[in-house]
């Protein structure tokens, strides 16, 4: 309907940009900038009237959508003839409140920047720490999840952390850095098939990443996570 002025298109979204989430791990390590994976909606969807807001309710009987803007919660009603709903997705913590509270997530631009800042803080802490127990905690990074997001995140962070330690933190022993991937199955990346999954698993191990298979995170605190096999991992970073 690009040229049909009789058609009125309205778009409501919580964000005024489109985010390419698969490349958030690269942004978290500084390989790319936020502008490389986020495009303002107004630049590519000029035909539509855009509203940045949060959907409150949808009345299917009366063809009406109610949304509000986050700034002052002011509401607005939109009537429609046809409705397209794009639900998006949320992080799923499977009801585990401690994991939700203490984990870092990779879902938004803010998440990616927060992970980068947090990792740098851990390296700075480790660089001046003499206590072996604290040093080990600062240098232990745990990523949970064997799908695309988890595997890409652990690979990017492993390179970033070890390269940074080698080039900028002279007091750190790179061999003491632990980057751990926890997965619930015996392979990673089940989406691509067993053969490629096994190949990727061996590749991670060759790069010095410890992979704990057939395990799930069941609890967490400020500086540890607990697996369903009873193992507790002391760590300063849990993603």
Tab-separated table of C-alpha atoms in Angstrom:
chain	number	residue	atom	x	y	z
A	1	UNK	CA	0.000	0.000	0.000
A	2	UNK	CA	2.988	2.289	-0.464
A	3	UNK	CA	1.189	4.453	-3.050
A	4	UNK	CA	-2.402	3.986	-1.881
A	5	UNK	CA	-3.304	7.032	0.195
A	6	UNK	CA	-6.734	5.564	0.928
A	7	UNK	CA	-5.066	3.024	3.225
A	8	UNK	CA	-4.121	4.330	6.679
A	9	UNK	CA	-1.342	2.310	8.351
A	10	UNK	CA	-0.524	2.658	12.054
A	11	UNK	CA	2.332	0.942	13.860
A	12	UNK	CA	2.722	0.685	17.637
A	13	UNK	CA	5.956	-0.549	19.217
A	14	UNK	CA	7.725	-0.256	22.564
A	15	UNK	CA	10.935	0.711	20.746
A	16	UNK	CA	11.320	3.217	17.927
A	17	UNK	CA	13.956	1.072	16.244
A	18	UNK	CA	14.297	-2.392	14.760
A	19	UNK	CA	16.963	-4.454	16.553
A	20	UNK	CA	18.822	-7.355	14.954
A	21	UNK	CA	19.227	-9.382	18.152
A	22	UNK	CA	21.435	-12.215	16.759
A	23	UNK	CA	24.391	-9.806	16.694
A	24	UNK	CA	24.068	-8.543	20.265
A	25	UNK	CA	27.032	-10.704	21.396
A	26	UNK	CA	29.269	-8.886	18.903
A	27	UNK	CA	28.069	-5.578	20.292
A	28	UNK	CA	28.755	-6.748	23.837
A	29	UNK	CA	32.406	-7.256	22.919
A	30	UNK	CA	32.808	-4.059	20.913
A	31	UNK	CA	33.138	-5.776	17.534
A	32	UNK	CA	30.282	-3.665	16.212
A	33	UNK	CA	28.471	-0.494	17.276
A	34	UNK	CA	24.788	-0.152	18.287
A	35	UNK	CA	24.004	1.652	15.029
A	36	UNK	CA	25.132	-1.400	13.071
A	37	UNK	CA	22.286	-3.586	14.384
A	38	UNK	CA	19.558	-1.042	15.132
A	39	UNK	CA	17.593	0.856	12.490
A	40	UNK	CA	15.141	3.653	13.364
A	41	UNK	CA	11.641	2.588	12.346
A	42	UNK	CA	10.886	6.032	10.970
A	43	UNK	CA	13.669	5.715	8.387
A	44	UNK	CA	12.354	2.582	6.682
A	45	UNK	CA	8.636	2.665	7.503
A	46	UNK	CA	7.784	6.163	6.326
A	47	UNK	CA	4.380	5.185	4.976
A	48	UNK	CA	3.043	4.303	8.444
A	49	UNK	CA	2.084	6.549	11.352
A	50	UNK	CA	4.341	5.370	14.142
A	51	UNK	CA	3.506	5.399	17.854
A	52	UNK	CA	6.119	4.506	20.468
A	53	UNK	CA	4.074	2.951	23.235
A	54	UNK	CA	3.098	-0.120	25.220
A	55	UNK	CA	-0.041	-2.057	24.363
A	56	UNK	CA	-2.468	-2.168	27.273
A	57	UNK	CA	-5.441	-3.954	25.737
A	58	UNK	CA	-6.933	-5.189	22.461
A	59	UNK	CA	-10.685	-5.243	22.002
A	60	UNK	CA	-11.307	-7.664	19.149
A	61	UNK	CA	-15.066	-7.212	19.297
A	62	UNK	CA	-14.967	-3.443	18.846
A	63	UNK	CA	-11.779	-3.320	16.741
A	64	UNK	CA	-9.872	-1.121	19.137
A	65	UNK	CA	-6.347	-1.044	20.554
A	66	UNK	CA	-5.409	0.859	23.698
A	67	UNK	CA	-1.778	1.755	24.313
A	68	UNK	CA	0.093	4.176	26.563
A	69	UNK	CA	3.398	5.989	26.330
A	70	UNK	CA	5.951	5.124	28.966
A	71	UNK	CA	6.860	8.720	29.842
A	72	UNK	CA	3.622	9.781	31.520
A	73	UNK	CA	1.356	6.720	30.993
A	74	UNK	CA	-0.984	8.781	28.801
A	75	UNK	CA	-3.354	6.471	26.925
A	76	UNK	CA	-4.499	6.542	23.339
A	77	UNK	CA	-7.166	4.552	21.493
A	78	UNK	CA	-6.691	3.331	17.945
A	79	UNK	CA	-9.469	1.872	15.848
A	80	UNK	CA	-8.695	-0.592	13.071
A	81	UNK	CA	-10.190	-2.580	10.220
A	82	UNK	CA	-7.383	-5.135	10.123
A	83	UNK	CA	-5.018	-5.989	12.961
A	84	UNK	CA	-1.564	-7.540	12.691
A	85	UNK	CA	-0.079	-8.691	16.006
A	86	UNK	CA	3.656	-9.322	16.338
A	87	UNK	CA	4.228	-10.670	19.828
A	88	UNK	CA	8.010	-10.647	19.927
A	89	UNK	CA	9.593	-12.570	22.794
A	90	UNK	CA	10.691	-12.299	26.394
A	91	UNK	CA	13.437	-13.938	28.409
A	92	UNK	CA	12.219	-17.173	29.972
A	93	UNK	CA	13.578	-17.987	33.420
A	94	UNK	CA	11.144	-20.910	33.895
A	95	UNK	CA	9.851	-19.385	37.109
A	96	UNK	CA	13.251	-19.320	38.818
A	97	UNK	CA	13.332	-16.002	40.669
A	98	UNK	CA	16.973	-16.240	41.764
A	99	UNK	CA	18.224	-16.877	38.245
A	100	UNK	CA	16.093	-13.994	36.987
A	101	UNK	CA	17.510	-11.725	39.708
A	102	UNK	CA	21.196	-12.560	39.456
A	103	UNK	CA	21.769	-13.333	35.776
A	104	UNK	CA	22.733	-11.021	32.954
A	105	UNK	CA	20.675	-11.386	29.774
A	106	UNK	CA	21.355	-10.831	26.074
A	107	UNK	CA	18.148	-9.363	24.727
A	108	UNK	CA	18.455	-5.591	24.294
A	109	UNK	CA	21.025	-2.936	23.438
A	110	UNK	CA	21.171	-2.122	27.143
A	111	UNK	CA	21.878	-5.776	27.962
A	112	UNK	CA	24.818	-5.908	25.559
A	113	UNK	CA	26.361	-2.690	26.857
A	114	UNK	CA	25.782	-3.837	30.431
A	115	UNK	CA	27.609	-7.121	29.801
A	116	UNK	CA	30.567	-5.312	28.271
A	117	UNK	CA	30.829	-2.888	31.207
A	118	UNK	CA	30.443	-5.720	33.712
A	119	UNK	CA	33.184	-7.840	32.137
A	120	UNK	CA	35.595	-4.918	32.092
A	121	UNK	CA	34.807	-4.322	35.771
A	122	UNK	CA	35.584	-7.975	36.549
A	123	UNK	CA	38.941	-7.688	34.767
A	124	UNK	CA	39.770	-4.475	36.612
A	125	UNK	CA	38.877	-6.122	39.932
A	126	UNK	CA	40.975	-9.180	39.127
A	127	UNK	CA	43.957	-7.079	38.081
A	128	UNK	CA	44.311	-5.687	41.617
A	129	UNK	CA	43.196	-8.737	43.636
A	130	UNK	CA	45.606	-10.810	45.753
A	131	UNK	CA	43.097	-13.168	47.370
A	132	UNK	CA	43.125	-16.397	45.269
A	133	UNK	CA	39.462	-17.163	45.985
A	134	UNK	CA	38.271	-13.709	44.947
A	135	UNK	CA	40.588	-13.718	41.947
A	136	UNK	CA	39.138	-17.030	40.759
A	137	UNK	CA	35.599	-15.674	41.134
A	138	UNK	CA	36.373	-12.531	39.145
A	139	UNK	CA	37.948	-14.589	36.360
A	140	UNK	CA	35.134	-17.151	36.064
A	141	UNK	CA	32.483	-16.392	33.439
A	142	UNK	CA	29.480	-18.703	33.091
A	143	UNK	CA	27.089	-18.682	30.148
A	144	UNK	CA	24.020	-20.938	30.266
A	145	UNK	CA	22.365	-22.129	27.069
A	146	UNK	CA	23.483	-24.273	24.141
A	147	UNK	CA	21.420	-22.610	21.432
A	148	UNK	CA	22.482	-19.912	18.985
A	149	UNK	CA	22.512	-17.096	21.547
A	150	UNK	CA	24.457	-18.971	24.209
A	151	UNK	CA	27.053	-20.416	21.850
A	152	UNK	CA	27.674	-17.159	20.020
A	153	UNK	CA	27.879	-15.259	23.297
A	154	UNK	CA	30.373	-17.642	24.865
A	155	UNK	CA	32.553	-17.621	21.745
A	156	UNK	CA	32.625	-13.834	21.466
A	157	UNK	CA	33.235	-13.311	25.188
A	158	UNK	CA	35.987	-15.916	25.314
A	159	UNK	CA	37.966	-14.080	22.636
A	160	UNK	CA	37.247	-10.655	24.099
A	161	UNK	CA	38.150	-11.554	27.693
A	162	UNK	CA	41.359	-13.392	26.893
A	163	UNK	CA	42.557	-10.857	24.329
A	164	UNK	CA	41.897	-8.018	26.766
A	165	UNK	CA	43.702	-9.820	29.585
A	166	UNK	CA	46.672	-10.587	27.360
A	167	UNK	CA	47.056	-7.081	25.954
A	168	UNK	CA	45.938	-4.740	28.719
A	169	UNK	CA	46.048	-6.502	32.098
A	170	UNK	CA	49.652	-7.431	32.778
A	171	UNK	CA	48.965	-8.725	36.276
A	172	UNK	CA	46.538	-11.365	35.020
A	173	UNK	CA	47.440	-14.908	34.064
A	174	UNK	CA	45.308	-15.778	31.030
A	175	UNK	CA	45.494	-19.455	31.970
A	176	UNK	CA	43.509	-18.709	35.131
A	177	UNK	CA	40.540	-17.349	33.181
A	178	UNK	CA	37.615	-19.769	33.080
A	179	UNK	CA	34.914	-19.359	30.453
A	180	UNK	CA	32.229	-21.994	31.031
A	181	UNK	CA	29.254	-22.970	28.895
A	182	UNK	CA	26.479	-24.947	30.595
A	183	UNK	CA	24.105	-26.844	28.287
A	184	UNK	CA	21.189	-29.134	29.061
A	185	UNK	CA	21.968	-31.674	26.332
A	186	UNK	CA	25.038	-33.625	25.303
A	187	UNK	CA	25.554	-31.430	22.219
A	188	UNK	CA	25.179	-27.760	21.366
A	189	UNK	CA	23.282	-26.055	18.546
A	190	UNK	CA	20.655	-28.785	18.058
A	191	UNK	CA	19.067	-26.518	15.426
A	192	UNK	CA	21.860	-27.275	12.943
A	193	UNK	CA	21.979	-31.048	13.432
A	194	UNK	CA	24.155	-33.413	15.410
A	195	UNK	CA	27.183	-33.406	13.068
A	196	UNK	CA	27.586	-29.624	13.003
A	197	UNK	CA	26.705	-29.437	16.692
A	198	UNK	CA	29.522	-31.827	17.572
A	199	UNK	CA	31.911	-29.908	15.331
A	200	UNK	CA	31.011	-26.640	17.064
A	201	UNK	CA	31.402	-28.246	20.487
A	202	UNK	CA	34.915	-29.419	19.705
A	203	UNK	CA	35.754	-25.995	18.302
A	204	UNK	CA	34.730	-24.312	21.552
A	205	UNK	CA	36.828	-26.741	23.578
A	206	UNK	CA	39.875	-26.132	21.370
A	207	UNK	CA	39.515	-22.423	22.115
A	208	UNK	CA	39.767	-23.097	25.830
A	209	UNK	CA	36.081	-22.985	26.732
A	210	UNK	CA	34.924	-25.474	29.354
A	211	UNK	CA	31.621	-27.069	28.345
A	212	UNK	CA	29.442	-28.754	30.963
A	213	UNK	CA	26.871	-30.907	29.177
A	214	UNK	CA	23.652	-32.564	30.360
A	215	UNK	CA	23.272	-29.969	33.106
A	216	UNK	CA	20.865	-27.162	33.976
A	217	UNK	CA	21.185	-24.130	36.222
A	218	UNK	CA	18.688	-24.474	39.069
A	219	UNK	CA	19.746	-21.715	41.463
A	220	UNK	CA	21.957	-18.647	41.635
A	221	UNK	CA	23.254	-15.952	43.965
A	222	UNK	CA	25.385	-12.834	43.672
A	223	UNK	CA	28.564	-14.832	43.089
A	224	UNK	CA	27.568	-18.418	42.307
A	225	UNK	CA	25.263	-20.689	40.373
A	226	UNK	CA	24.046	-24.177	41.244
A	227	UNK	CA	23.555	-26.948	38.680
A	228	UNK	CA	21.034	-29.769	38.862
A	229	UNK	CA	23.869	-32.251	39.423
A	230	UNK	CA	24.654	-30.539	42.739
A	231	UNK	CA	27.714	-28.675	41.449
A	232	UNK	CA	28.186	-25.092	42.627
A	233	UNK	CA	30.262	-22.749	40.477
A	234	UNK	CA	31.694	-19.632	42.093
A	235	UNK	CA	31.646	-16.870	39.509
A	236	UNK	CA	31.452	-13.121	39.133
A	237	UNK	CA	29.604	-13.301	35.821
A	238	UNK	CA	26.501	-15.361	35.027
A	239	UNK	CA	24.757	-14.885	31.678
